[in-house]
Short mmCIF file of C-alpha atoms in Angstrom, two decimals:
data_model
loop_
_atom_site.label_atom_id
_atom_site.label_comp_id
_atom_site.label_asym_id
_atom_site.label_seq_id
_atom_site.Cartn_x
_atom_site.Cartn_y
_atom_site.Cartn_z
CA MET A 42 93.54 116.63 86.93
CA ALA A 43 90.32 118.01 85.62
CA GLU A 44 89.48 114.07 84.76
CA GLN A 45 90.32 112.94 88.40
CA ILE A 46 88.60 115.24 90.27
CA GLN A 47 85.58 113.86 88.39
CA ALA A 48 86.36 109.80 88.36
CA GLY A 49 86.51 111.00 92.38
CA LYS A 50 82.98 112.37 92.46
CA ARG A 51 82.21 108.93 90.46
CA GLN A 52 83.22 106.47 92.54
CA ARG A 53 81.66 108.55 95.51
CA GLU A 54 78.52 108.57 94.81
CA LEU A 55 78.25 104.43 93.31
CA PHE A 56 79.60 104.93 97.42
CA ILE A 57 76.86 106.25 98.20
CA LYS A 58 73.96 104.37 96.55
CA LYS A 59 75.69 100.98 97.16
CA SER A 60 76.19 101.29 100.90
CA THR A 61 73.56 102.89 101.54
CA ARG A 62 71.43 100.38 99.21
CA VAL A 63 72.65 97.33 101.33
CA ALA A 64 72.94 99.12 105.06
CA ALA A 65 69.22 99.42 104.08
CA SER A 66 68.32 96.63 102.92
CA TYR A 67 69.22 95.15 106.90
CA LEU A 68 67.62 97.04 108.59
CA SER A 69 64.42 96.75 106.74
CA ARG A 70 64.96 92.63 107.86
CA ALA A 71 66.19 93.23 110.90
CA LYS A 72 62.75 95.62 111.03
CA ALA A 73 60.27 92.53 109.40
CA LEU A 74 61.23 90.13 112.03
CA SER A 75 57.94 89.57 113.75
CA GLU A 76 57.39 92.02 116.61
CA MET A 77 59.89 94.36 117.65
CA PRO A 78 59.40 96.63 120.33
CA ASP A 79 58.83 100.15 119.97
CA ALA A 80 61.19 102.03 122.14
CA ALA A 81 63.58 98.99 119.85
CA LYS A 82 62.88 101.88 116.71
CA PRO A 83 64.64 104.47 117.99
CA PHE A 84 67.59 102.73 118.44
CA PHE A 85 66.65 101.92 114.52
CA ASP A 86 66.51 105.03 112.97
CA VAL A 87 69.88 105.49 114.43
CA LEU A 88 71.59 103.61 112.65
CA GLU A 89 69.75 104.66 109.53
CA ASN A 90 70.27 107.98 109.92
CA THR A 91 74.10 106.92 110.66
CA TYR A 92 74.31 104.48 107.47
CA VAL A 93 71.46 105.19 105.25
CA LYS A 94 70.69 109.09 105.28
CA LEU A 95 73.98 109.70 106.35
CA MET A 96 73.79 111.71 109.02
CA ASP A 97 75.96 113.07 111.77
CA ILE A 98 75.84 111.27 115.39
CA PRO A 99 73.60 113.16 118.12
CA LYS A 100 75.55 114.46 119.63
CA ASP A 101 75.49 115.74 123.90
CA GLY A 102 76.02 119.18 124.58
CA HIS A 103 79.13 120.88 122.20
CA ARG A 104 81.27 117.50 122.78
CA LYS A 105 83.48 116.55 119.80
CA CYS A 106 83.23 113.46 118.90
CA ILE A 107 86.29 110.82 119.49
CA GLY A 108 87.20 107.54 117.22
CA THR A 109 87.84 104.43 118.89
CA LEU A 110 88.07 101.04 116.99
CA CYS A 111 87.50 98.79 119.17
CA VAL A 112 85.31 97.99 122.50
CA MET A 113 88.38 98.14 124.77
CA VAL A 114 89.13 102.32 125.05
CA PRO A 115 87.74 103.31 127.84
CA ALA A 116 84.38 105.28 126.92
CA GLU A 117 84.65 106.24 131.03
CA LEU A 118 87.73 108.48 130.14
CA VAL A 119 86.42 109.37 127.07
CA TYR A 120 83.50 111.08 128.26
CA ALA A 121 86.05 112.40 131.27
CA ALA A 122 87.52 114.83 128.29
CA GLY A 123 84.23 115.86 127.47
CA ALA A 124 83.99 114.59 124.75
CA MET A 125 81.66 111.49 123.19
CA PRO A 126 82.85 108.44 121.86
CA VAL A 127 82.19 106.90 118.56
CA ARG A 128 82.82 103.55 117.57
CA LEU A 129 83.74 102.98 114.34
CA CYS A 130 83.96 99.43 113.77
CA SER A 131 81.63 98.67 110.91
CA GLY A 132 80.95 96.13 108.78
CA SER A 133 80.32 98.11 105.32
CA TYR A 134 80.03 95.73 102.04
CA THR A 135 81.45 98.61 100.39
CA ALA A 136 83.51 100.36 102.51
CA TYR A 137 85.22 97.29 102.80
CA SER A 138 85.86 96.91 98.81
CA ILE A 139 87.24 100.43 99.10
CA GLY A 140 89.47 99.48 101.72
CA ASP A 141 90.55 96.37 100.24
CA ASP A 142 93.09 98.81 97.31
CA TYR A 143 94.37 99.88 100.58
CA ILE A 144 95.15 97.09 103.16
CA PRO A 145 97.13 93.25 101.87
CA ARG A 146 94.63 90.87 100.42
CA ASP A 147 94.63 88.40 103.25
CA ALA A 148 93.16 91.32 106.24
CA CYS A 149 90.48 91.44 108.39
CA PRO A 150 87.48 92.91 106.33
CA LEU A 151 86.40 94.68 109.43
CA VAL A 152 89.89 96.90 109.93
CA LYS A 153 89.41 97.37 105.68
CA ALA A 154 86.23 99.38 106.51
CA VAL A 155 86.86 100.87 107.48
CA MET A 156 90.31 101.70 106.13
CA GLY A 157 87.19 102.07 103.52
CA PHE A 158 85.94 105.29 105.22
CA GLY A 159 88.94 106.66 105.72
CA GLN A 160 89.53 107.28 101.93
CA ILE A 161 85.97 107.98 100.80
CA GLY A 162 85.30 110.84 103.26
CA ALA A 163 81.64 110.09 102.78
CA LEU A 164 80.32 108.64 106.82
CA PRO A 165 80.03 112.17 109.03
CA ALA A 166 80.23 109.42 112.15
CA PHE A 167 83.68 109.08 110.45
CA ASP A 168 84.46 112.39 109.01
CA HIS A 169 83.45 114.13 112.15
CA CYS A 170 85.97 112.23 114.66
CA SER A 171 89.08 114.69 115.40
CA LEU A 172 90.94 111.85 117.03
CA LEU A 173 91.34 107.86 116.22
CA VAL A 174 91.77 105.62 118.99
CA ALA A 175 92.59 102.22 117.99
CA PRO A 176 93.71 99.90 120.26
CA VAL A 177 96.60 96.86 118.99
CA THR A 178 94.68 94.18 119.87
CA CYS A 179 95.74 91.68 116.58
CA ASP A 180 98.23 92.26 113.92
CA CYS A 181 95.86 93.60 111.10
CA LYS A 182 94.50 96.06 114.39
CA LYS A 183 98.54 97.31 114.73
CA LYS A 184 98.97 98.26 111.32
CA LEU A 185 95.50 100.23 110.56
CA ALA A 186 96.68 102.65 113.58
CA GLY A 187 100.42 103.73 110.80
CA VAL A 188 98.02 103.23 107.70
CA ILE A 189 95.19 105.45 108.80
CA ASP A 190 97.30 107.64 110.87
CA SER A 191 97.69 109.37 107.26
CA VAL A 192 94.22 110.33 106.87
CA LYS A 193 93.09 111.15 110.43
CA ASN A 194 95.20 111.57 113.32
CA THR A 195 95.71 107.96 114.93
CA VAL A 196 97.06 107.48 118.86
CA PRO A 197 97.89 103.43 119.87
CA LEU A 198 96.81 102.42 122.60
CA HIS A 199 99.06 98.86 124.00
CA ILE A 200 96.80 96.48 125.35
CA PRO A 201 98.77 93.86 127.47
CA PRO A 202 99.23 89.90 126.29
CA LEU A 203 97.92 88.88 129.70
CA LYS A 204 96.13 89.84 132.96
CA LYS A 205 96.25 87.51 135.56
CA GLU A 206 98.43 89.39 137.52
CA ASP A 207 98.36 93.24 138.73
CA ALA A 208 101.93 93.72 136.95
CA ASP A 209 99.52 93.44 133.48
CA THR A 210 96.68 95.90 134.73
CA GLU A 211 99.61 98.29 135.62
CA VAL A 212 101.00 97.81 131.79
CA PHE A 213 97.02 98.93 130.67
CA LEU A 214 97.44 101.63 133.60
CA ARG A 215 100.50 103.48 131.70
CA GLU A 216 98.60 103.61 128.45
CA LEU A 217 94.97 104.67 130.15
CA TYR A 218 97.68 107.64 131.83
CA ARG A 219 99.21 108.14 128.31
CA LEU A 220 96.32 108.64 127.13
CA ILE A 221 95.08 111.78 129.07
CA PRO A 222 97.19 114.69 127.81
CA ILE A 223 96.37 113.15 123.89
CA LEU A 224 92.12 113.73 125.47
CA GLU A 225 93.18 117.21 127.43
CA LYS A 226 94.65 119.30 123.92
CA GLU A 227 92.23 117.25 121.41
CA THR A 228 89.56 118.49 123.86
CA GLY A 229 90.45 121.89 125.82
CA ARG A 230 89.54 120.22 129.11
CA GLU A 231 91.44 118.83 132.01
CA ILE A 232 90.20 115.45 133.04
CA THR A 233 88.95 115.30 137.12
CA ALA A 234 88.69 113.43 139.33
CA GLN A 235 84.78 114.85 138.88
CA SER A 236 84.98 115.30 135.84
CA LEU A 237 86.38 110.85 136.20
CA ALA A 238 83.40 110.16 138.12
CA GLU A 239 80.61 111.72 136.65
CA GLY A 240 82.41 109.56 133.26
CA ILE A 241 81.76 106.54 134.98
CA ASN A 242 78.32 107.51 136.42
CA MET A 243 77.87 107.57 132.81
CA VAL A 244 78.75 104.34 131.76
CA GLY A 245 77.48 103.11 135.25
CA GLU A 246 74.21 103.58 133.94
CA ALA A 247 73.74 101.86 131.26
CA GLN A 248 75.93 99.13 132.44
CA TYR A 249 72.72 99.26 134.80
CA GLU A 250 70.34 99.38 132.00
CA MET A 251 71.99 96.72 130.35
CA SER A 252 72.05 93.78 133.31
CA GLU A 253 68.16 94.70 133.33
CA PHE A 254 67.78 94.26 129.99
CA LEU A 255 69.81 90.83 130.19
CA ARG A 256 67.08 89.25 132.69
CA TYR A 257 64.47 89.87 129.42
CA ARG A 258 66.34 88.51 126.96
CA LYS A 259 66.53 84.81 129.36
CA HIS A 260 63.37 84.05 129.25
CA ASP A 261 62.76 81.74 127.67
CA PRO A 262 60.44 81.39 125.01
CA ALA A 263 62.52 84.46 123.81
CA LEU A 264 60.66 87.69 124.21
CA LEU A 265 63.11 90.02 121.15
CA HIS A 266 64.33 88.64 117.88
CA GLY A 267 68.28 88.80 118.91
CA THR A 268 68.98 90.29 115.58
CA GLN A 269 67.62 92.67 116.04
CA VAL A 270 69.13 92.89 120.14
CA MET A 271 72.42 93.27 118.23
CA ALA A 272 71.10 96.61 116.28
CA ILE A 273 70.25 98.07 119.27
CA MET A 274 73.95 97.62 121.10
CA ASN A 275 75.63 98.88 117.80
CA ALA A 276 73.45 101.97 118.31
CA TYR A 277 75.53 102.52 120.55
CA SER A 278 78.01 103.35 118.89
CA TYR A 279 76.32 105.94 117.31
CA MET A 280 74.60 107.23 120.56
CA PRO A 281 75.31 109.57 123.39
CA VAL A 282 75.25 106.79 126.40
CA LYS A 283 72.72 108.84 128.60
CA MET A 284 70.20 108.76 125.52
CA TRP A 285 70.98 104.94 124.55
CA ALA A 286 70.78 104.22 128.79
CA GLY A 287 66.99 106.65 128.54
CA GLN A 288 65.82 103.88 125.34
CA MET A 289 67.31 100.85 126.88
CA HIS A 290 65.37 101.64 130.44
CA LYS A 291 61.49 102.36 128.22
CA LEU A 292 62.39 98.89 126.61
CA ASN A 293 62.98 96.81 129.82
CA LEU A 294 59.01 99.21 130.83
CA GLU A 295 57.92 96.62 127.54
CA MET A 296 59.94 94.26 127.53
CA ARG A 297 58.71 93.65 131.42
CA LEU A 298 55.47 94.22 129.64
CA ARG A 299 55.24 91.83 126.95
CA MET A 300 56.71 89.14 130.42
CA GLU A 301 52.96 89.95 131.56
CA GLN A 302 51.31 89.57 129.09
CA GLU A 303 53.19 86.38 127.31
CA ARG A 304 53.98 88.99 124.00
CA PHE A 305 56.37 86.12 122.96
CA VAL A 306 58.35 86.05 119.28
CA GLY A 307 59.76 82.29 119.59
CA ARG A 308 58.16 79.61 120.74
CA LYS A 309 58.73 76.52 123.25
CA ASN A 310 60.43 74.22 121.55
CA GLN A 311 62.61 76.77 119.40
CA PRO A 312 66.42 76.04 118.54
CA ARG A 313 67.72 78.23 120.91
CA ILE A 314 70.94 79.50 119.00
CA LEU A 315 74.96 81.97 121.38
CA ILE A 316 76.55 83.57 119.13
CA THR A 317 80.23 83.82 120.28
CA GLY A 318 83.76 84.86 117.60
CA SER A 319 84.19 87.85 115.59
CA PRO A 320 82.77 91.51 115.58
CA ILE A 321 79.61 91.03 114.72
CA ALA A 322 79.32 94.98 113.14
CA PHE A 323 76.20 96.63 111.13
CA PRO A 324 75.53 96.22 108.17
CA ASN A 325 77.29 92.87 108.62
CA ILE A 326 74.39 91.18 110.20
CA LYS A 327 73.97 88.21 107.82
CA ILE A 328 74.23 85.81 110.11
CA PRO A 329 72.01 86.73 113.34
CA LEU A 330 69.32 87.27 110.24
CA LEU A 331 69.81 83.77 108.66
CA ILE A 332 69.00 82.11 111.97
CA GLU A 333 66.60 83.11 112.94
CA GLU A 334 65.30 83.29 109.42
CA MET A 335 66.12 80.02 109.42
CA GLY A 336 63.85 78.15 112.51
CA GLY A 337 66.41 79.21 114.86
CA ILE A 338 66.28 82.04 117.83
CA LEU A 339 69.49 83.87 118.50
CA ALA A 340 68.77 83.47 122.12
CA ALA A 341 72.60 85.00 123.67
CA ASP A 342 75.99 87.13 121.98
CA GLU A 343 79.24 86.83 123.00
CA THR A 344 80.95 88.58 120.77
CA CYS A 345 82.13 92.58 121.67
CA MET A 346 79.95 94.69 119.73
CA GLY A 347 77.42 93.41 121.36
CA GLU A 348 76.56 93.17 125.54
CA ARG A 349 79.78 91.97 125.79
CA GLY A 350 81.18 95.54 125.28
CA LEU A 351 78.80 96.79 128.53
CA TYR A 352 79.08 93.63 130.91
CA ASP A 353 81.09 94.28 133.31
CA PRO A 354 80.62 97.95 135.47
CA VAL A 355 83.93 99.75 136.77
CA SER A 356 84.17 98.49 140.60
CA VAL A 357 85.46 101.43 142.42
CA ILE A 358 87.56 101.04 145.85
CA ASP A 359 88.99 103.76 146.27
CA PRO A 360 86.95 107.02 144.71
CA GLY A 361 90.76 108.78 144.31
CA PHE A 362 91.79 110.07 141.50
CA ASP A 363 94.13 107.20 141.00
CA GLY A 364 91.68 104.60 142.71
CA MET A 365 89.29 105.36 140.04
CA MET A 366 92.31 105.16 137.45
CA ARG A 367 92.83 101.64 138.51
CA ALA A 368 89.17 100.42 138.34
CA LEU A 369 89.51 101.66 134.55
CA ALA A 370 92.57 99.75 133.81
CA SER A 371 91.25 95.69 135.89
CA ARG A 372 87.30 96.36 134.62
CA TYR A 373 89.12 96.59 130.84
CA THR A 374 91.54 93.77 130.61
CA LYS A 375 90.79 91.12 133.69
CA PRO A 376 87.11 90.64 132.68
CA CYS A 377 87.17 91.29 129.25
CA THR A 378 87.51 87.57 127.00
CA CYS A 379 88.94 88.61 123.15
CA PRO A 380 91.79 86.50 122.24
CA VAL A 381 93.51 89.06 121.89
CA PHE A 382 94.70 87.55 125.42
CA VAL A 383 97.60 84.49 125.48
CA ASP A 384 95.12 82.96 128.40
CA ASN A 385 91.41 83.31 128.16
CA SER A 386 90.44 81.01 129.84
CA GLN A 387 87.83 82.85 131.27
CA ARG A 388 86.06 82.97 127.97
CA VAL A 389 85.47 79.51 127.92
CA TYR A 390 83.72 79.66 131.48
CA ARG A 391 81.71 82.79 130.19
CA ILE A 392 79.90 81.16 127.82
CA ARG A 393 79.64 77.73 129.91
CA GLN A 394 78.27 80.21 132.27
CA MET A 395 75.80 81.58 129.14
CA ILE A 396 74.49 78.05 127.72
CA LYS A 397 73.33 76.84 131.86
CA GLU A 398 71.41 81.00 131.46
CA HIS A 399 70.00 81.28 128.44
CA LYS A 400 69.34 77.98 127.61
CA ILE A 401 71.06 77.26 124.95
CA GLN A 402 70.78 74.48 122.50
CA GLY A 403 73.57 74.85 119.84
CA VAL A 404 76.92 77.11 119.36
CA VAL A 405 77.13 80.10 115.98
CA TYR A 406 81.17 80.05 115.73
CA HIS A 407 81.57 83.15 113.78
CA VAL A 408 85.11 83.96 111.69
CA LEU A 409 85.22 86.58 109.59
CA ARG A 410 88.31 85.80 107.11
CA GLY A 411 91.15 86.55 107.94
CA CYS A 412 90.48 87.14 111.90
CA LEU A 413 93.29 84.72 113.05
CA VAL A 414 92.99 85.30 116.51
CA TYR A 415 89.37 84.24 116.76
CA ASP A 416 89.82 81.58 114.59
CA TYR A 417 93.02 80.60 116.68
CA GLU A 418 90.11 79.66 119.77
CA TYR A 419 88.03 77.54 117.68
CA GLN A 420 89.54 73.94 118.43
CA ILE A 421 89.45 74.89 121.67
CA MET A 422 85.46 75.98 122.14
CA GLU A 423 84.56 73.16 119.60
CA ASP A 424 86.12 70.85 122.59
CA GLU A 425 84.53 71.80 125.43
CA LEU A 426 81.08 72.20 124.17
CA GLY A 427 81.46 67.94 123.23
CA LYS A 428 82.22 68.47 126.74
CA LEU A 429 78.88 69.92 126.87
CA ASP A 430 77.17 67.80 124.02
CA ILE A 431 76.80 71.00 122.82
CA PRO A 432 76.02 71.70 118.92
CA ILE A 433 78.45 73.94 117.29
CA ILE A 434 79.51 74.67 113.76
CA ARG A 435 81.96 76.37 112.62
CA VAL A 436 80.45 80.12 110.10
CA GLU A 437 83.15 81.92 107.80
CA SER A 438 82.15 84.58 105.96
CA ASP A 439 83.34 87.51 103.89
CA TYR A 440 82.16 91.34 103.80
CA ASN A 441 80.76 90.53 100.97
CA GLU A 442 76.91 89.15 99.85
CA GLU A 443 78.77 85.80 97.41
CA ASP A 444 77.99 83.69 100.84
CA VAL A 445 74.72 84.15 101.87
CA GLU A 446 73.21 81.02 99.58
CA GLN A 447 76.45 79.26 101.15
CA LEU A 448 75.84 80.57 104.73
CA ARG A 449 72.26 79.75 104.69
CA ILE A 450 72.27 76.32 102.98
CA ARG A 451 74.89 75.17 106.44
CA MET A 452 72.64 77.77 108.82
CA GLU A 453 69.75 75.49 108.19
CA ALA A 454 71.08 72.03 108.74
CA PHE A 455 73.08 73.07 111.59
CA ILE A 456 69.42 74.17 113.18
CA GLU A 457 67.59 71.31 111.88
CA LEU A 458 69.98 69.17 113.56
CA ILE A 459 69.68 70.86 116.98
CA LYS A 460 66.00 70.80 116.81
CA LEU A 461 66.07 66.55 116.06
CA LYS A 462 68.55 65.82 118.89
CA GLU A 463 65.98 67.57 121.01
CA TYR A 464 63.24 65.52 119.77
CA ALA A 465 65.33 62.32 119.78
CA LYS A 466 66.00 63.19 123.78
CA GLN A 467 62.05 63.81 124.76
CA LYS A 468 61.71 60.10 122.83
#
């Protein structure tokens, strides 16, 4: 027994050493990209505190933390219950290796990383969550909800496969109503019409600041590196929403000043890339970094760990409790472009729209190994972008650094292809 305990301690120490080293390395590379705004530094500090210093996340008062395993858990509802949502989708390579002992070999690495943190007990952001809410968006998430329940009390949240009809929204609405007493029991606070309205307003402030920020992100030449933007969006997972919105407001002021002073991080002829597909969860930001280290500019992202999470605000028509609940159910299903839905034509429309607004010249389609729902839609996206004469590359990766050099070569070739294509247009 003593030997097992000692072995467990050694494994935990080795885990912490490796995981903090990788997180610190990726943070350092992201910061090293030119001209990082001063107002962006607090977001990086949060990621450093969470993954490198292994500190608890900053809290808004004495709120309990509720872990969420997908962007489809309404943060507004968690705040209404007097708690703070903490999105636990992680890109930790070391946690992934631990989770590999508990999850089947071909399963998604993100799911393995979540399971790894559950088993090793070395991430305060995970450990201090008193409850997990796991939307069933794929088979891996479905089984994870069952397996990780042995580590932490977990509530599965059913996501309807369809979203066009009102009856589809009703399915999700019933799930949200089922979640209410569970949250209330966990926090000891009743969710009322007033607290729900306050939760909607809190998240709405962040969504407003995000909409302002997107205006600056569309600027050509770029005012900010896209890798740094993705770090900022990942920091949203570990910050109280008011703190995140307040810091984003400061960043928007700095972006406006940069635009007035013409302080750009990109060149006018620099290939503008959009990334879409599987989640880009910190510290697994190797694809965004490779795009920009190889000479491209990550001008936009259509990922659930990026701007998609704060893109659409809740539209409340009926201010009554049921009216607000219906508005939440509608917001988290109808505009969502996650491939969990059978008909996902909205995603094609959204990406076409982003290509136009952000002046995109090439698309990187990111697929985590084992992430079948996103991989399934690659052919559709390739066909649609072919009609627009926009180059696209499918990039499959795992949670390790073994594929970095191969990815670097492919990314460099893709960016050179875009340059040659644009040069040919100008002749």
